Amino acid sequence: MCKQEIVLDLCRQLRLGAYISDVYSTTEAETHEEFLIKLLTGAVEARELERCNRYLRQAGFEVHKTFENYSFEDIRLPELLSTEMLKACDFLKHKQNLILYGKPGTGKTHLATALGVEACKQGHPVLYYKTSRLVNTLVDYKAKNKLDSFWNKLKKTSLIILDEWGYIPFERLGTQLLFEVIAECYERRSVIITTNLPFNEWNTIFYDEKLTNAILDRLVHHGYLIIHDGASYRLTHSMMQ
């Protein structure tokens, strides 16, 4: 066994990954301490990058979106929330929720996804779902007695994003399961919702006033309402004008 293989084997035993064995022979330093610091610093950075990429894969984003070139010009934030606090994902520290409300095409999904991507970069596990797809998945898991697998995944998550909330009405079982998701998140993790429905119309998708009120109560208690006032980006930039 060559020296590099020995180093790699020792790194694996210490669960340090392959980074150190890959770079130690080309790392230059004037002292043993500087050499060790460089190796360990690089190993930490490599591990953080690997973790971030793993969280991004596990999140299930349909499209990768960031804050680059994103405009807050037509977005109304509450007084206690600034764009800097939003980008820093401060709401995650306090297990707060965000409800992004506005017409289709006004950047709600882009903002929700950018926040989710930033959360992953900061070391927070994230789950992203189209709301209707999540409900269908939960109903299917319920029928197959596999709901525990979803609850275990949710418990490891810091943030769940429910996109396109209210686009499709749900049956009673779907509404109950969605309520269980919100209840499980309440004061334990953050929720981001994107919707084009005002609060007083939520009962049109859940068909159960008590459950609707219970869901709304848990979401708004520790939450911020972010209003998207602009025109549809897709219509404004359409080739069919």
GROMACS .gro file of C-alpha atoms in nm:
model
  241
    1MET     CA    1   0.000   0.000   0.000
    2CYS     CA    2   0.145   0.337  -0.105
    3LYS     CA    3   0.165   0.638   0.126
    4GLN     CA    4  -0.136   0.813  -0.036
    5GLU     CA    5  -0.348   0.500   0.012
    6ILE     CA    6  -0.240   0.485   0.376
    7VAL     CA    7  -0.338   0.852   0.425
    8LEU     CA    8  -0.672   0.791   0.253
    9ASP     CA    9  -0.741   0.487   0.472
   10LEU     CA   10  -0.658   0.682   0.789
   11CYS     CA   11  -0.880   0.971   0.677
   12ARG     CA   12  -1.169   0.733   0.620
   13GLN     CA   13  -1.121   0.580   0.963
   14LEU     CA   14  -1.139   0.931   1.110
   15ARG     CA   15  -1.432   1.015   0.878
   16LEU     CA   16  -1.242   1.302   0.722
   17GLY     CA   17  -1.327   1.211   0.363
   18ALA     CA   18  -1.082   1.203   0.074
   19TYR     CA   19  -0.994   1.573   0.063
   20ILE     CA   20  -0.677   1.557   0.276
   21SER     CA   21  -0.536   1.255   0.090
   22ASP     CA   22  -0.601   1.433  -0.240
   23VAL     CA   23  -0.421   1.759  -0.157
   24TYR     CA   24  -0.163   1.694   0.116
   25SER     CA   25   0.119   1.616  -0.129
   26THR     CA   26   0.078   1.949  -0.312
   27THR     CA   27   0.007   2.169  -0.009
   28GLU     CA   28   0.289   2.412   0.063
   29ALA     CA   29   0.363   2.558   0.406
   30GLU     CA   30   0.658   2.695   0.602
   31THR     CA   31   0.575   2.518   0.930
   32HIS     CA   32   0.403   2.201   1.044
   33GLU     CA   33   0.133   2.412   1.207
   34GLU     CA   34   0.062   2.607   0.887
   35PHE     CA   35   0.051   2.282   0.690
   36LEU     CA   36  -0.197   2.128   0.934
   37ILE     CA   37  -0.416   2.439   0.944
   38LYS     CA   38  -0.431   2.454   0.565
   39LEU     CA   39  -0.529   2.087   0.540
   40LEU     CA   40  -0.794   2.103   0.812
   41THR     CA   41  -0.938   2.435   0.687
   42GLY     CA   42  -0.970   2.293   0.338
   43ALA     CA   43  -1.128   1.973   0.475
   44VAL     CA   44  -1.388   2.175   0.665
   45GLU     CA   45  -1.471   2.382   0.355
   46ALA     CA   46  -1.497   2.068   0.142
   47ARG     CA   47  -1.731   1.908   0.395
   48GLU     CA   48  -1.952   2.218   0.408
   49LEU     CA   49  -1.972   2.226   0.028
   50GLU     CA   50  -2.058   1.857   0.017
   51ARG     CA   51  -2.330   1.907   0.279
   52CYS     CA   52  -2.475   2.204   0.091
   53ASN     CA   53  -2.489   2.007  -0.234
   54ARG     CA   54  -2.654   1.716  -0.054
   55TYR     CA   55  -2.918   1.945   0.097
   56LEU     CA   56  -2.985   2.101  -0.245
   57ARG     CA   57  -3.038   1.756  -0.397
   58GLN     CA   58  -3.262   1.640  -0.114
   59ALA     CA   59  -3.474   1.957  -0.116
   60GLY     CA   60  -3.639   1.864  -0.444
   61PHE     CA   61  -3.636   2.209  -0.607
   62GLU     CA   62  -3.788   2.200  -0.953
   63VAL     CA   63  -3.565   2.487  -1.071
   64HIS     CA   64  -3.254   2.628  -0.906
   65LYS     CA   65  -3.319   2.998  -0.829
   66THR     CA   66  -3.104   3.250  -0.637
   67PHE     CA   67  -3.120   3.616  -0.538
   68GLU     CA   68  -2.895   3.716  -0.827
   69ASN     CA   69  -3.081   3.978  -1.035
   70TYR     CA   70  -3.394   3.933  -0.819
   71SER     CA   71  -3.583   4.260  -0.771
   72PHE     CA   72  -3.773   4.351  -0.455
   73GLU     CA   73  -3.911   4.665  -0.621
   74ASP     CA   74  -4.276   4.551  -0.630
   75ILE     CA   75  -4.268   4.350  -0.308
   76ARG     CA   76  -4.415   4.483   0.016
   77LEU     CA   77  -4.240   4.356   0.328
   78PRO     CA   78  -4.377   4.399   0.682
   79GLU     CA   79  -4.208   4.666   0.895
   80LEU     CA   80  -4.018   4.415   1.109
   81LEU     CA   81  -3.867   4.234   0.811
   82SER     CA   82  -3.599   4.377   0.580
   83THR     CA   83  -3.451   4.232   0.262
   84GLU     CA   84  -3.121   4.183   0.447
   85MET     CA   85  -3.293   3.982   0.722
   86LEU     CA   86  -3.478   3.783   0.459
   87LYS     CA   87  -3.164   3.693   0.264
   88ALA     CA   88  -2.988   3.602   0.589
   89CYS     CA   89  -3.275   3.359   0.664
   90ASP     CA   90  -3.323   3.512   1.010
   91PHE     CA   91  -3.678   3.374   1.019
   92LEU     CA   92  -3.537   3.021   1.046
   93LYS     CA   93  -3.368   3.101   1.377
   94HIS     CA   94  -3.704   3.187   1.531
   95LYS     CA   95  -3.907   2.912   1.356
   96GLN     CA   96  -4.112   3.178   1.177
   97ASN     CA   97  -4.324   3.134   0.866
   98LEU     CA   98  -4.351   3.333   0.543
   99ILE     CA   99  -4.666   3.365   0.333
  100LEU     CA  100  -4.589   3.502  -0.012
  101TYR     CA  101  -4.913   3.638  -0.157
  102GLY     CA  102  -4.977   3.784  -0.501
  103LYS     CA  103  -5.099   3.727  -0.855
  104PRO     CA  104  -4.941   3.456  -1.072
  105GLY     CA  105  -4.610   3.551  -1.228
  106THR     CA  106  -4.507   3.805  -0.965
  107GLY     CA  107  -4.198   3.618  -0.840
  108LYS     CA  108  -4.338   3.421  -0.545
  109THR     CA  109  -4.191   3.085  -0.646
  110HIS     CA  110  -3.860   3.249  -0.738
  111LEU     CA  111  -3.834   3.413  -0.395
  112ALA     CA  112  -3.940   3.098  -0.209
  113THR     CA  113  -3.685   2.889  -0.399
  114ALA     CA  114  -3.407   3.145  -0.355
  115LEU     CA  115  -3.473   3.144   0.020
  116GLY     CA  116  -3.464   2.765   0.021
  117VAL     CA  117  -3.135   2.757  -0.170
  118GLU     CA  118  -2.984   3.013   0.067
  119ALA     CA  119  -3.104   2.808   0.365
  120CYS     CA  120  -2.928   2.501   0.223
  121LYS     CA  121  -2.608   2.703   0.182
  122GLN     CA  122  -2.632   2.805   0.548
  123GLY     CA  123  -2.660   2.443   0.660
  124HIS     CA  124  -3.037   2.406   0.695
  125PRO     CA  125  -3.213   2.099   0.547
  126VAL     CA  126  -3.505   2.202   0.323
  127LEU     CA  127  -3.801   2.032   0.155
  128TYR     CA  128  -3.979   2.181  -0.147
  129TYR     CA  129  -4.320   2.064  -0.272
  130LYS     CA  130  -4.593   2.180  -0.499
  131THR     CA  131  -4.876   2.170  -0.244
  132SER     CA  132  -5.104   1.951  -0.456
  133ARG     CA  133  -4.820   1.704  -0.513
  134LEU     CA  134  -4.748   1.684  -0.141
  135VAL     CA  135  -5.115   1.617  -0.063
  136ASN     CA  136  -5.131   1.344  -0.328
  137THR     CA  137  -4.812   1.190  -0.190
  138LEU     CA  138  -4.947   1.194   0.166
  139VAL     CA  139  -5.277   1.036   0.063
  140ASP     CA  140  -5.085   0.766  -0.126
  141TYR     CA  141  -4.854   0.705   0.173
  142LYS     CA  142  -5.158   0.683   0.399
  143ALA     CA  143  -5.313   0.415   0.179
  144LYS     CA  144  -4.987   0.219   0.177
  145ASN     CA  145  -4.922   0.270   0.550
  146LYS     CA  146  -4.596   0.453   0.473
  147LEU     CA  147  -4.661   0.791   0.636
  148ASP     CA  148  -4.387   0.735   0.895
  149SER     CA  149  -4.122   0.773   0.623
  150PHE     CA  150  -4.249   1.124   0.546
  151TRP     CA  151  -4.275   1.228   0.913
  152ASN     CA  152  -3.918   1.110   0.973
  153LYS     CA  153  -3.799   1.318   0.676
  154LEU     CA  154  -3.993   1.623   0.798
  155LYS     CA  155  -3.846   1.599   1.148
  156LYS     CA  156  -3.496   1.636   1.003
  157THR     CA  157  -3.596   1.950   0.813
  158SER     CA  158  -3.555   2.316   0.913
  159LEU     CA  159  -3.778   2.454   0.637
  160ILE     CA  160  -4.060   2.321   0.420
  161ILE     CA  161  -4.174   2.518   0.114
  162LEU     CA  162  -4.532   2.464  -0.005
  163ASP     CA  163  -4.560   2.619  -0.350
  164GLU     CA  164  -4.887   2.703  -0.531
  165TRP     CA  165  -5.099   2.676  -0.217
  166GLY     CA  166  -5.467   2.693  -0.312
  167TYR     CA  167  -5.448   2.621  -0.683
  168ILE     CA  168  -5.641   2.294  -0.646
  169PRO     CA  169  -5.912   2.211  -0.387
  170PHE     CA  170  -5.849   1.907  -0.166
  171GLU     CA  171  -6.068   1.626  -0.037
  172ARG     CA  172  -6.119   1.595   0.338
  173LEU     CA  173  -5.842   1.337   0.389
  174GLY     CA  174  -5.594   1.555   0.200
  175THR     CA  175  -5.693   1.856   0.409
  176GLN     CA  176  -5.648   1.661   0.732
  177LEU     CA  177  -5.304   1.539   0.629
  178LEU     CA  178  -5.197   1.888   0.524
  179PHE     CA  179  -5.313   2.018   0.862
  180GLU     CA  180  -5.097   1.751   1.030
  181VAL     CA  181  -4.795   1.878   0.834
  182ILE     CA  182  -4.857   2.238   0.946
  183ALA     CA  183  -4.923   2.126   1.305
  184GLU     CA  184  -4.600   1.923   1.308
  185CYS     CA  185  -4.406   2.229   1.188
  186TYR     CA  186  -4.564   2.473   1.434
  187GLU     CA  187  -4.290   2.623   1.655
  188ARG     CA  188  -4.050   2.347   1.543
  189ARG     CA  189  -3.953   2.455   1.191
  190SER     CA  190  -4.037   2.723   0.936
  191VAL     CA  191  -4.290   2.707   0.654
  192ILE     CA  192  -4.294   2.914   0.335
  193ILE     CA  193  -4.618   2.925   0.138
  194THR     CA  194  -4.680   3.084  -0.200
  195THR     CA  195  -5.042   3.158  -0.282
  196ASN     CA  196  -5.269   3.380  -0.491
  197LEU     CA  197  -5.564   3.332  -0.256
  198PRO     CA  198  -5.649   3.586   0.018
  199PHE     CA  199  -5.703   3.436   0.362
  200ASN     CA  200  -6.082   3.474   0.347
  201GLU     CA  201  -6.093   3.241   0.045
  202TRP     CA  202  -5.888   2.956   0.191
  203ASN     CA  203  -6.207   2.771   0.289
  204THR     CA  204  -6.280   2.728  -0.083
  205ILE     CA  205  -5.992   2.480  -0.112
  206PHE     CA  206  -6.029   2.300   0.221
  207TYR     CA  207  -6.409   2.279   0.254
  208ASP     CA  208  -6.375   2.260   0.632
  209GLU     CA  209  -6.394   2.588   0.821
  210LYS     CA  210  -6.252   2.450   1.147
  211LEU     CA  211  -5.950   2.294   0.979
  212THR     CA  212  -5.899   2.606   0.767
  213ASN     CA  213  -5.897   2.826   1.077
  214ALA     CA  214  -5.664   2.585   1.256
  215ILE     CA  215  -5.417   2.587   0.965
  216LEU     CA  216  -5.431   2.965   0.930
  217ASP     CA  217  -5.393   3.017   1.305
  218ARG     CA  218  -5.068   2.815   1.316
  219LEU     CA  219  -4.922   2.977   1.007
  220VAL     CA  220  -4.982   3.341   1.100
  221HIS     CA  221  -4.900   3.319   1.473
  222HIS     CA  222  -4.525   3.332   1.407
  223GLY     CA  223  -4.538   3.452   1.050
  224TYR     CA  224  -4.486   3.735   0.805
  225LEU     CA  225  -4.706   3.825   0.509
  226ILE     CA  226  -4.508   3.930   0.202
  227ILE     CA  227  -4.718   4.088  -0.071
  228HIS     CA  228  -4.615   4.074  -0.438
  229ASP     CA  229  -4.778   4.373  -0.610
  230GLY     CA  230  -4.609   4.373  -0.949
  231ALA     CA  231  -4.732   4.271  -1.291
  232SER     CA  232  -4.677   3.917  -1.415
  233TYR     CA  233  -4.316   3.876  -1.525
  234ARG     CA  234  -4.417   3.602  -1.768
  235LEU     CA  235  -4.683   3.819  -1.936
  236THR     CA  236  -4.461   4.128  -1.942
  237HIS     CA  237  -4.181   3.937  -2.114
  238SER     CA  238  -4.400   3.716  -2.333
  239MET     CA  239  -4.321   3.681  -2.702
  240MET     CA  240  -4.697   3.678  -2.774
  241GLN     CA  241  -4.751   4.049  -2.698
   0.00000   0.00000   0.00000
